[in-house]
Coordinates of C-alpha atoms in Angstrom, one line a residue:
Chain A
M11 CA 36.6 -15.9 -38.4
A12 CA 34.5 -13.1 -36.9
G13 CA 32.0 -13.6 -39.7
T14 CA 31.4 -17.2 -39.0
F15 CA 31.1 -16.5 -35.3
L16 CA 28.3 -14.0 -36.0
K17 CA 26.5 -16.3 -38.4
R18 CA 26.9 -19.7 -36.6
E19 CA 26.8 -18.7 -33.0
F20 CA 25.8 -15.1 -32.3
W21 CA 22.8 -14.7 -34.5
P22 CA 21.0 -18.0 -33.8
R23 CA 21.4 -17.4 -30.0
F24 CA 20.3 -13.8 -30.3
R25 CA 17.3 -14.7 -32.4
R26 CA 16.0 -17.2 -29.9
N27 CA 16.0 -14.6 -27.2
R28 CA 12.5 -12.9 -27.5
L29 CA 13.5 -10.0 -25.3
A30 CA 16.6 -9.3 -27.3
V31 CA 14.7 -9.3 -30.5
S32 CA 12.1 -6.9 -29.2
G33 CA 14.9 -4.6 -28.1
L34 CA 16.3 -4.7 -31.7
V35 CA 12.9 -4.0 -33.1
L36 CA 12.4 -1.0 -30.8
V37 CA 15.8 0.4 -31.6
A38 CA 15.3 -0.2 -35.4
G39 CA 11.9 1.5 -35.0
L40 CA 13.6 4.6 -33.5
F41 CA 15.9 4.7 -36.4
L42 CA 13.1 4.5 -38.9
V43 CA 11.0 7.1 -37.1
S44 CA 13.9 9.6 -37.1
L45 CA 14.7 8.9 -40.7
L46 CA 11.1 9.3 -41.8
A47 CA 10.2 12.1 -39.5
P48 CA 9.1 14.5 -42.2
V49 CA 6.9 11.8 -43.7
L50 CA 5.4 10.5 -40.5
A51 CA 4.7 13.8 -38.7
P52 CA 1.3 15.1 -39.6
Y53 CA 2.3 18.7 -38.8
D54 CA 5.3 20.9 -38.9
P55 CA 6.7 20.4 -35.3
N56 CA 7.2 24.1 -34.9
Y57 CA 4.0 25.3 -36.4
I58 CA 2.2 27.5 -33.9
D59 CA -1.5 27.4 -33.9
I60 CA -3.0 29.9 -31.4
Q61 CA -6.4 28.6 -32.0
A62 CA -5.5 25.1 -30.8
I63 CA -3.7 25.8 -27.5
L64 CA -3.5 22.9 -25.0
M65 CA -6.0 20.8 -26.8
P66 CA -6.4 17.2 -25.4
P67 CA -5.7 14.3 -27.7
S68 CA -8.2 14.0 -30.6
S69 CA -8.2 12.7 -34.1
A70 CA -6.7 15.9 -35.4
H71 CA -4.0 15.9 -32.8
L72 CA -3.2 12.3 -31.7
M73 CA -1.3 13.4 -28.6
G74 CA -2.8 16.8 -28.1
T75 CA -1.2 20.2 -28.5
D76 CA 1.1 22.3 -26.2
S77 CA 0.7 25.8 -24.8
L78 CA 1.7 27.3 -28.2
G79 CA -0.8 25.0 -30.1
R80 CA 2.0 22.9 -31.6
D81 CA 1.2 19.3 -32.4
V82 CA 2.8 17.1 -29.7
F83 CA 2.8 13.9 -31.8
S84 CA 4.9 15.7 -34.5
R85 CA 7.2 17.1 -31.9
I86 CA 7.8 13.7 -30.4
I87 CA 8.6 12.2 -33.8
Y88 CA 11.1 14.9 -34.4
G89 CA 12.4 14.5 -30.9
A90 CA 13.5 11.0 -31.8
R91 CA 16.2 12.5 -34.0
I92 CA 17.7 14.3 -31.0
S93 CA 17.7 11.1 -28.9
L94 CA 19.4 9.1 -31.7
K95 CA 22.0 11.8 -32.3
V96 CA 22.8 12.2 -28.6
G97 CA 23.1 8.4 -28.1
F98 CA 25.5 8.0 -31.0
V99 CA 27.8 11.0 -30.6
A100 CA 28.0 10.9 -26.8
V101 CA 28.5 7.2 -26.5
G102 CA 30.9 7.2 -29.5
L103 CA 33.1 9.7 -27.8
A104 CA 32.9 8.0 -24.4
T105 CA 33.8 4.6 -26.0
L106 CA 36.7 6.1 -27.9
I107 CA 38.2 7.7 -24.8
G108 CA 37.4 4.7 -22.7
V109 CA 39.0 2.2 -25.1
L110 CA 42.1 4.3 -25.5
I111 CA 42.7 4.8 -21.8
G112 CA 41.7 1.2 -20.9
A113 CA 44.0 -0.2 -23.7
V114 CA 47.0 1.9 -22.6
A115 CA 46.5 1.1 -19.0
G116 CA 46.0 -2.6 -19.5
Y117 CA 48.7 -3.1 -22.0
Y118 CA 51.5 -1.1 -20.4
G119 CA 50.6 -1.8 -16.7
G120 CA 52.9 -0.4 -14.1
W121 CA 52.8 3.3 -13.2
V122 CA 50.9 4.2 -16.4
D123 CA 48.1 1.8 -15.3
N124 CA 48.2 3.1 -11.8
L125 CA 47.9 6.8 -12.9
L126 CA 45.1 6.2 -15.4
M127 CA 43.1 4.1 -13.0
R128 CA 43.4 6.7 -10.2
L129 CA 42.0 9.2 -12.8
V130 CA 39.1 6.8 -13.3
D131 CA 38.5 6.7 -9.6
L132 CA 38.6 10.4 -9.4
M133 CA 36.1 11.0 -12.2
L134 CA 33.8 8.5 -10.5
C135 CA 33.9 10.6 -7.4
F136 CA 32.0 13.4 -9.0
P137 CA 28.3 13.2 -9.1
T138 CA 28.2 13.1 -12.9
F139 CA 25.2 15.2 -13.1
F140 CA 26.9 18.0 -11.1
L141 CA 29.9 17.8 -13.3
I142 CA 27.8 18.1 -16.5
L143 CA 25.8 20.9 -15.1
A144 CA 28.9 22.8 -14.0
V145 CA 30.4 22.6 -17.5
I146 CA 27.1 23.6 -19.1
A147 CA 27.0 26.6 -16.8
I148 CA 30.3 27.8 -18.3
L149 CA 29.8 26.8 -21.9
E150 CA 26.4 27.5 -23.4
P151 CA 23.8 24.8 -23.4
S152 CA 23.5 23.4 -27.0
I153 CA 23.0 20.0 -28.4
W154 CA 26.7 19.7 -29.4
N155 CA 28.0 20.8 -26.1
I156 CA 25.8 18.4 -24.3
M157 CA 26.8 15.4 -26.4
V158 CA 30.4 16.2 -25.9
I159 CA 30.0 16.7 -22.2
I160 CA 28.0 13.5 -21.7
G161 CA 30.8 11.7 -23.7
L162 CA 33.6 13.3 -21.6
T163 CA 32.0 12.2 -18.3
G164 CA 30.9 8.7 -19.3
W165 CA 34.1 6.9 -20.4
M166 CA 35.2 5.4 -17.1
G167 CA 33.2 2.2 -17.2
V168 CA 34.5 1.3 -20.7
A169 CA 38.1 2.1 -19.6
R170 CA 37.8 -0.3 -16.7
L171 CA 36.3 -3.0 -18.9
V172 CA 38.9 -2.7 -21.7
R173 CA 41.7 -2.7 -19.1
A174 CA 40.5 -5.9 -17.5
E175 CA 40.2 -7.6 -20.9
F176 CA 43.7 -6.5 -21.9
L177 CA 45.2 -7.7 -18.6
T178 CA 44.1 -11.3 -19.3
L179 CA 44.5 -11.2 -23.1
K180 CA 48.0 -9.9 -23.2
E181 CA 49.3 -13.0 -21.5
R182 CA 47.9 -15.3 -24.2
E183 CA 50.1 -17.1 -26.7
F184 CA 48.9 -15.3 -29.8
V185 CA 50.1 -12.0 -28.3
Q186 CA 53.4 -13.5 -27.3
A187 CA 53.7 -14.9 -30.8
A188 CA 53.0 -11.4 -32.3
R189 CA 55.6 -9.9 -30.0
A190 CA 58.1 -12.5 -30.9
L191 CA 57.5 -11.7 -34.6
G192 CA 58.5 -8.2 -33.8
A193 CA 55.1 -6.5 -34.0
S194 CA 55.0 -2.9 -32.6
D195 CA 53.1 -2.1 -29.5
R196 CA 50.6 -0.2 -31.5
R197 CA 50.0 -3.1 -33.9
I198 CA 49.6 -5.5 -31.0
I199 CA 47.1 -3.2 -29.3
F200 CA 45.0 -2.4 -32.3
R201 CA 45.3 -5.5 -34.4
H202 CA 45.6 -8.3 -31.9
L203 CA 44.2 -7.3 -28.6
L204 CA 41.4 -4.8 -29.3
P205 CA 39.4 -7.0 -31.8
N206 CA 39.3 -9.6 -29.0
A207 CA 38.0 -7.2 -26.5
L208 CA 35.4 -5.6 -28.6
A209 CA 32.4 -7.7 -27.6
P210 CA 32.0 -6.4 -24.0
V211 CA 32.7 -2.9 -25.3
M212 CA 29.8 -3.2 -27.7
V213 CA 27.5 -4.3 -24.9
S214 CA 28.5 -1.5 -22.7
A215 CA 28.1 1.0 -25.6
T216 CA 24.6 -0.1 -26.3
L217 CA 23.7 0.2 -22.6
G218 CA 25.5 3.5 -22.6
V219 CA 23.3 4.9 -25.3
A220 CA 20.3 4.3 -22.9
G221 CA 22.1 6.2 -20.2
A222 CA 23.0 9.1 -22.5
I223 CA 19.4 9.4 -23.7
L224 CA 18.2 9.6 -20.1
T225 CA 20.8 12.2 -19.2
E226 CA 20.0 14.4 -22.3
S227 CA 16.3 14.2 -21.5
A228 CA 16.9 15.2 -17.9
L229 CA 19.1 18.1 -19.0
S230 CA 16.6 19.3 -21.6
F231 CA 13.9 19.0 -19.0
L232 CA 15.8 21.3 -16.7
G233 CA 16.1 23.8 -19.6
L234 CA 19.9 23.1 -19.8
G235 CA 19.8 20.8 -22.8
V236 CA 18.3 21.1 -26.2
Q237 CA 17.0 24.6 -26.5
P238 CA 13.5 25.4 -27.7
P239 CA 12.0 25.6 -30.3
T240 CA 14.0 22.4 -31.3
P241 CA 11.8 19.6 -30.0
S242 CA 13.3 17.1 -27.7
W243 CA 11.5 14.6 -25.4
G244 CA 12.9 16.3 -22.4
N245 CA 11.9 19.8 -23.2
I246 CA 8.3 18.8 -24.1
L247 CA 8.2 17.4 -20.6
T248 CA 9.1 20.8 -19.2
A249 CA 5.9 22.1 -20.7
G250 CA 4.2 19.1 -19.1
K251 CA 5.4 20.2 -15.7
D252 CA 4.3 23.8 -16.3
N253 CA 0.9 22.6 -17.2
I254 CA 0.7 19.6 -14.8
E255 CA -2.7 20.5 -13.4
I256 CA -4.4 20.9 -16.8
A257 CA -2.6 18.9 -19.5
W258 CA -1.7 15.3 -18.7
W259 CA -0.9 14.5 -22.3
L260 CA 2.2 16.8 -22.2
S261 CA 3.7 14.8 -19.4
V262 CA 2.6 11.3 -20.4
F263 CA 3.6 10.8 -24.1
P264 CA 7.1 12.2 -24.2
G265 CA 8.0 10.2 -21.0
L266 CA 6.6 7.0 -22.6
A267 CA 8.8 7.7 -25.7
I268 CA 11.9 7.9 -23.5
L269 CA 10.9 4.9 -21.5
V270 CA 10.3 2.7 -24.6
T271 CA 13.5 3.9 -26.3
V272 CA 15.7 3.4 -23.2
M273 CA 14.1 0.0 -22.6
G274 CA 14.8 -1.0 -26.2
Y275 CA 18.5 -0.2 -25.9
N276 CA 18.7 -2.0 -22.5
L277 CA 17.1 -5.1 -23.9
L278 CA 19.3 -5.0 -27.0
G279 CA 22.4 -4.6 -24.9
E280 CA 21.5 -7.5 -22.6
G281 CA 20.6 -9.6 -25.6
I282 CA 24.0 -9.0 -27.2
R283 CA 25.7 -9.8 -23.9
E284 CA 23.9 -13.1 -23.6
A285 CA 24.4 -14.0 -27.3
I286 CA 28.1 -13.4 -27.1
D287 CA 28.6 -15.5 -24.0
P288 CA 25.7 -17.7 -23.0
R289 CA 27.4 -18.5 -19.7
L290 CA 26.5 -14.9 -18.6
K291 CA 22.9 -15.8 -18.5
E292 CA 21.8 -16.4 -14.9
Chain B
M11 CA 41.7 -3.3 10.5
L12 CA 43.4 -0.2 11.8
H13 CA 46.0 -0.6 9.1
H14 CA 43.3 -0.8 6.5
L15 CA 41.6 2.3 7.8
I16 CA 44.8 4.4 7.9
N17 CA 45.5 3.3 4.4
R18 CA 42.1 4.5 3.3
L19 CA 42.4 7.8 5.1
L20 CA 45.8 8.4 3.5
L21 CA 44.4 7.7 0.1
L22 CA 41.9 10.5 0.7
I23 CA 44.6 13.2 0.4
P24 CA 45.5 12.6 -3.3
M25 CA 41.8 12.1 -4.1
L26 CA 40.9 15.4 -2.6
L27 CA 43.8 17.0 -4.5
G28 CA 42.5 15.4 -7.7
I29 CA 39.0 16.5 -7.1
T30 CA 40.0 20.1 -6.6
L31 CA 42.3 19.9 -9.7
I32 CA 39.4 18.7 -11.9
S33 CA 37.0 21.2 -10.5
F34 CA 39.6 23.9 -11.1
S35 CA 40.1 22.9 -14.7
V36 CA 36.3 23.1 -15.2
I37 CA 36.3 26.8 -14.6
H38 CA 39.1 27.2 -17.1
L39 CA 37.3 25.3 -19.8
A40 CA 35.8 28.4 -21.2
P41 CA 37.5 29.6 -24.3
G42 CA 39.9 32.4 -23.3
S43 CA 39.7 33.7 -19.8
P44 CA 36.5 32.8 -18.0
T45 CA 36.0 36.4 -17.0
D46 CA 36.7 38.1 -20.3
L47 CA 35.0 36.0 -22.9
Q48 CA 32.1 34.4 -21.1
T49 CA 31.1 37.3 -18.9
M50 CA 31.5 40.1 -21.3
M51 CA 29.1 38.5 -23.7
N52 CA 26.8 37.4 -20.9
P53 CA 24.6 40.3 -19.8
K54 CA 23.7 38.4 -16.6
V55 CA 27.1 39.0 -15.2
S56 CA 27.8 42.5 -14.1
L57 CA 31.1 44.4 -14.2
E58 CA 31.3 44.2 -10.5
A59 CA 30.8 40.4 -10.6
Q60 CA 33.6 40.1 -13.2
K61 CA 35.9 42.0 -10.8
R62 CA 35.0 39.6 -8.0
L63 CA 35.6 36.6 -10.2
R64 CA 39.0 37.9 -11.2
E65 CA 39.8 38.4 -7.5
L66 CA 38.5 35.0 -6.5
Y67 CA 40.6 33.1 -9.0
G68 CA 43.5 35.6 -9.3
L69 CA 43.1 35.2 -13.1
D70 CA 46.0 37.5 -13.9
K71 CA 48.5 35.1 -12.3
P72 CA 50.0 32.0 -13.8
L73 CA 47.9 28.9 -13.7
H74 CA 49.7 26.9 -11.0
V75 CA 49.7 30.0 -8.7
Q76 CA 46.0 30.4 -9.4
Y77 CA 45.3 26.8 -8.4
L78 CA 47.4 26.9 -5.3
N79 CA 45.7 30.1 -4.2
W80 CA 42.3 28.7 -4.8
L81 CA 43.2 25.4 -3.1
T82 CA 44.4 27.1 0.1
R83 CA 41.1 28.9 0.3
V84 CA 39.1 25.8 -0.4
V85 CA 40.8 23.9 2.3
R86 CA 39.7 26.6 4.8
L87 CA 36.2 26.2 3.3
D88 CA 36.5 29.7 1.8
L89 CA 34.7 29.2 -1.5
G90 CA 34.3 32.8 -2.3
R91 CA 31.2 34.9 -2.4
S92 CA 28.1 34.2 -4.4
F93 CA 27.3 36.4 -7.4
A94 CA 23.7 36.7 -6.2
P95 CA 22.7 40.1 -5.0
D96 CA 23.0 39.0 -1.4
G97 CA 26.7 38.3 -2.0
R98 CA 26.9 35.8 0.8
P99 CA 29.8 33.4 1.2
V100 CA 29.3 30.3 -0.9
W101 CA 30.0 27.9 2.0
D102 CA 27.3 29.5 4.2
K103 CA 24.8 29.0 1.4
I104 CA 25.7 25.4 0.9
K105 CA 25.9 24.7 4.6
E106 CA 22.3 25.6 5.3
R107 CA 21.1 23.5 2.3
L108 CA 23.2 20.3 3.0
P109 CA 21.1 18.8 5.9
V110 CA 18.0 18.8 3.7
T111 CA 19.7 17.0 0.8
I112 CA 21.5 14.5 3.1
S113 CA 18.4 13.6 5.0
I114 CA 16.4 13.0 1.9
N115 CA 19.1 10.9 0.4
L116 CA 19.5 8.9 3.7
L117 CA 15.7 8.3 3.8
A118 CA 15.9 7.2 0.1
M119 CA 18.7 4.8 1.0
L120 CA 16.8 3.4 3.9
L121 CA 13.8 2.9 1.7
I122 CA 16.0 1.2 -1.0
L123 CA 17.4 -1.2 1.6
A124 CA 14.0 -1.9 3.3
V125 CA 12.3 -2.8 0.0
A126 CA 15.1 -4.1 -2.3
I127 CA 16.5 -6.7 0.2
P128 CA 13.3 -8.6 0.8
I129 CA 12.5 -8.4 -2.9
G130 CA 15.9 -9.8 -3.9
V131 CA 15.8 -12.5 -1.3
I132 CA 12.3 -13.7 -2.2
A133 CA 13.0 -13.5 -5.9
A134 CA 16.2 -15.6 -5.5
T135 CA 14.6 -18.2 -3.2
H136 CA 11.6 -18.6 -5.6
P137 CA 13.3 -18.4 -9.0
H138 CA 10.9 -18.3 -12.0
S139 CA 7.9 -17.8 -9.8
W140 CA 5.3 -15.1 -10.6
F141 CA 7.0 -12.9 -8.0
D142 CA 10.4 -13.3 -9.6
R143 CA 9.0 -12.6 -13.1
G144 CA 7.0 -9.6 -11.8
T145 CA 10.1 -8.1 -10.1
T146 CA 12.2 -8.7 -13.1
L147 CA 9.7 -6.7 -15.2
F148 CA 9.8 -4.0 -12.5
V149 CA 13.6 -3.9 -12.6
F150 CA 13.6 -3.4 -16.4
L151 CA 11.0 -0.6 -16.0
G152 CA 13.1 0.9 -13.2
F153 CA 16.2 1.0 -15.3
A154 CA 14.4 2.7 -18.2
M155 CA 12.2 5.1 -16.3
P156 CA 13.5 8.7 -16.3
G157 CA 13.4 9.8 -12.7
F158 CA 12.0 13.2 -13.5
W159 CA 9.2 11.6 -15.5
L160 CA 8.2 9.4 -12.6
A161 CA 8.2 12.5 -10.5
L162 CA 5.8 14.2 -12.8
L163 CA 3.6 11.1 -12.9
V164 CA 3.3 10.8 -9.2
M165 CA 2.8 14.5 -8.8
M166 CA -0.1 14.3 -11.3
F167 CA -1.6 11.2 -9.6
F168 CA -1.2 11.8 -5.9
G169 CA -1.0 15.6 -6.0
V170 CA -3.4 16.7 -8.7
Y171 CA -5.8 13.8 -9.4
L172 CA -6.2 12.3 -5.9
D173 CA -5.1 15.5 -4.2
W174 CA -3.7 13.6 -1.2
L175 CA -0.2 15.0 -1.1
P176 CA 1.3 18.5 -1.5
L177 CA 2.9 19.2 -4.8
S178 CA 6.0 21.1 -3.8
G179 CA 8.1 22.5 -1.0
L180 CA 9.2 21.0 2.3
T181 CA 6.6 22.6 4.6
S182 CA 3.2 24.2 4.3
L183 CA 2.7 27.9 4.5
F184 CA 1.1 27.7 8.0
F185 CA 3.9 25.4 9.3
E186 CA 5.0 27.9 12.0
R187 CA 1.6 27.8 13.6
L188 CA 1.5 24.0 13.9
S189 CA 2.1 21.9 17.0
F190 CA 5.1 19.6 17.1
W191 CA 3.3 16.5 15.9
E192 CA 1.4 18.4 13.3
K193 CA 4.8 19.7 12.1
V194 CA 6.2 16.2 11.8
Q195 CA 3.1 15.1 9.9
D196 CA 3.3 18.1 7.6
L197 CA 7.0 17.4 6.9
A198 CA 6.3 13.7 6.3
R199 CA 3.5 14.5 3.8
H200 CA 5.9 16.7 1.9
L201 CA 8.7 14.2 1.9
V202 CA 6.8 11.1 0.7
L203 CA 6.9 11.8 -3.0
P204 CA 10.5 13.1 -3.3
V205 CA 11.9 10.2 -1.2
L206 CA 9.9 7.7 -3.2
V207 CA 11.0 9.1 -6.5
S208 CA 14.7 9.4 -5.6
A209 CA 14.7 5.9 -4.3
F210 CA 13.1 4.4 -7.3
G211 CA 16.1 4.1 -9.6
G212 CA 18.3 2.6 -6.9
L213 CA 15.5 0.3 -5.9
A214 CA 15.6 -1.5 -9.2
G215 CA 19.3 -1.8 -9.3
M216 CA 19.6 -2.9 -5.7
S217 CA 16.9 -5.6 -5.8
R218 CA 18.5 -7.0 -9.0
Y219 CA 21.8 -7.0 -7.3
M220 CA 20.5 -8.6 -4.1
R221 CA 18.8 -11.3 -6.2
G222 CA 22.0 -12.1 -8.0
N223 CA 24.0 -12.2 -4.7
M224 CA 21.5 -14.5 -3.1
L225 CA 21.4 -16.9 -6.0
E226 CA 25.2 -17.1 -5.8
V227 CA 25.3 -17.6 -2.1
I228 CA 22.6 -20.3 -2.1
R229 CA 24.8 -22.4 -4.3
Q230 CA 27.7 -22.4 -1.8
D231 CA 28.8 -25.5 0.0
Y232 CA 28.1 -24.0 3.5
V233 CA 24.5 -23.5 2.6
T234 CA 24.2 -27.1 1.5
T235 CA 25.9 -28.1 4.7
A236 CA 23.5 -26.1 6.8
R237 CA 20.6 -27.7 5.0
A238 CA 22.2 -31.2 5.4
K239 CA 22.4 -30.9 9.1
G240 CA 18.7 -30.3 9.2
L241 CA 18.4 -26.7 10.0
P242 CA 15.0 -25.2 9.3
E243 CA 14.9 -23.5 5.9
R244 CA 14.3 -20.1 7.6
T245 CA 17.5 -20.3 9.5
V246 CA 19.4 -21.4 6.4
I247 CA 18.1 -18.5 4.3
F248 CA 18.2 -15.7 6.8
K249 CA 21.2 -16.7 8.9
H250 CA 23.5 -18.5 6.6
A251 CA 22.7 -17.2 3.2
M252 CA 21.4 -13.7 3.6
R253 CA 24.1 -12.4 5.9
N254 CA 26.7 -13.3 3.4
A255 CA 24.7 -11.9 0.4
L256 CA 24.3 -8.6 2.3
L257 CA 28.0 -7.9 2.5
P258 CA 28.6 -6.4 -1.0
V259 CA 25.4 -4.4 -0.6
V260 CA 27.3 -2.0 1.6
T261 CA 29.7 -1.3 -1.2
I262 CA 27.0 -0.8 -3.7
L263 CA 25.3 1.6 -1.4
G264 CA 28.5 3.6 -1.2
L265 CA 28.8 3.6 -5.0
S266 CA 25.2 4.9 -5.3
V267 CA 26.0 8.1 -3.5
P268 CA 27.1 10.2 -6.5
G269 CA 23.9 9.1 -8.4
L270 CA 21.7 10.1 -5.5
I271 CA 23.4 13.5 -5.0
G272 CA 23.3 14.1 -8.8
G273 CA 19.7 13.2 -8.9
S274 CA 18.9 15.6 -6.1
V275 CA 19.3 18.4 -8.7
I276 CA 16.4 17.1 -10.6
F277 CA 14.1 16.1 -7.8
E278 CA 14.7 19.2 -5.7
S279 CA 14.0 21.5 -8.6
I280 CA 10.8 19.5 -9.5
F281 CA 9.5 19.4 -6.0
A282 CA 10.8 22.8 -5.1
I283 CA 12.8 21.5 -2.1
P284 CA 15.3 23.9 -0.6
G285 CA 18.3 21.6 -0.7
M286 CA 21.7 21.6 -2.3
G287 CA 20.5 20.3 -5.6
Q288 CA 18.1 23.2 -6.0
L289 CA 20.8 25.6 -5.0
F290 CA 23.1 24.2 -7.5
Y291 CA 20.5 24.3 -10.2
S292 CA 19.7 27.9 -9.6
A293 CA 23.4 28.7 -9.5
V294 CA 23.8 27.1 -12.9
M295 CA 20.8 29.0 -14.3
S296 CA 22.1 32.4 -13.1
R297 CA 25.8 31.6 -13.9
D298 CA 26.8 32.1 -10.3
Y299 CA 30.3 30.6 -10.9
P300 CA 31.7 30.6 -7.4
L301 CA 28.6 28.8 -6.2
V302 CA 28.7 26.3 -9.0
M303 CA 32.4 25.5 -8.3
G304 CA 31.7 25.3 -4.6
A305 CA 28.8 22.9 -5.0
L306 CA 30.9 20.8 -7.4
V307 CA 33.7 20.4 -4.9
I308 CA 31.3 19.7 -2.0
G309 CA 29.4 17.2 -4.1
A310 CA 32.5 15.3 -4.9
V311 CA 33.7 15.4 -1.2
L312 CA 30.3 14.1 -0.1
T313 CA 30.8 11.2 -2.5
L314 CA 34.2 10.6 -1.2
I315 CA 32.9 10.5 2.4
G316 CA 30.1 8.2 1.3
N317 CA 32.6 5.7 -0.2
L318 CA 34.8 6.0 2.9
L319 CA 31.8 5.2 5.2
A320 CA 30.9 2.3 3.0
D321 CA 34.5 1.0 3.2
I322 CA 34.6 1.4 7.0
S323 CA 31.2 -0.4 7.5
Y324 CA 32.3 -3.2 5.2
A325 CA 35.4 -3.7 7.3
L326 CA 33.2 -3.6 10.4
V327 CA 30.7 -6.2 9.2
D328 CA 33.2 -8.6 7.5
P329 CA 34.9 -10.6 10.1
R330 CA 37.7 -11.5 7.7
L331 CA 38.7 -7.8 7.6
R332 CA 37.8 -7.1 11.2
V333 CA 40.2 -9.6 12.5
G334 CA 42.9 -9.5 9.8

């Protein structure tokens, strides 16, 4: 059934939406760039050339070089890998936690629901960036820690979403039928309810990737994310700030890469949302 | 109304408890004891600092005792002493930075409201016009634009290229020697970029939100009624429609508080503004645990207060709640 929905309804609607398709193209492009980074990058991203320090963009260095003479274009290409990884791992974790908590809260209701939703309210009280920074202050900043922390602080939206879906779904006949047939709670949750609630989760996950990439780049920019020499768009921008009066290219290109990528995920997410349920379109 | 308020205030107690509980568990996230493992391997933390940390959290006692001890101190705003060489109480350090951060965020909020509401209203009353399309593009850009990148760009353009505005800090070096009006002017020149940049993200979201609200309200029966009885379009839009579309904006404004406070870390460290964000950032960089924990709790409490204020103002502006 899901297959025919995708082919008959989802895809034709998605394809007609020009913005959604451009989002898909941008995201697919990011995948390709990270996959083909060694082929696409003209230089080793960590190759230091002290004879080419802070060179403006030229035919040899398309996006110029940084204060160690490293090729910015190559570093941005390799930086795409970090963004891709952060997006997937952080949002994967957040979605997993959010789905579990939302499903349990929505399905069981009562005090369980009350307790879990108060936890959501509490977590939303913290300025997320403060919470992330506090944890990083205690653990060491590393790409893995960052992905996990972004995931652990980003599940509340999904939990609310899944809970709301479950609250309406669990009253439907097919759930009652499953229960009458003696299906266990676990089976009802995972086999009957969850598949029907997946669409909005997918939308929020896609939009969540955009948010995770923004957070990672901000952390790396502050020096608390991906540590040099590993290139990430955020930590190239740190160099941009340090050389703001002399090297515009260090600030402009990595930021553009973030902007385009985040926009791609946002457009894709909105596109999926509208293709799943055309009524949502304003 | 009073009942509603009392309810809200009572709800604050478990929330505050929860906030402290989560903050408390953060410090215990470190593998092993936070003093032993993390600090012994961290050359930035001296032996003396380790001792102070152990004293502050009473780490040799059982967990629930540790939490209760810490809580009773937090309630009295005793957040311990900073690890920095000056060793001042954490609350004193935060206290002197708070006004800066709060004022910048309030200014940013005002800017968001002043710009986003007209944009939303005009876009909604002229759907599919060039203005609507233009602002939609702006909104998409706003959602995807990293705030710190925008900060760099405006610094580069207005600060370096045009050389109109100062790049960093809150005041000029010669601030003390200026007359009152010159001081105001100097401060304003320093504030333009930070306020602009911190408002930008919220601007996109709020104008989108306002547009959606307006579109919704315009379809309501009472708006049709207002038009049918021949009221001028201006009155219909600004009196009947806009007032109702504005209601939920109050709530959204309250919800944007954590984002603004979190964002202050980035903007204050970029523009070198001596606010709470910058304090927090330097505390994280130097592993000043008591200061980090203190700022975390205060940040969450600020959010709580922001939400409460939004709730109260909602009750004040919505006649259904005011009377009921």
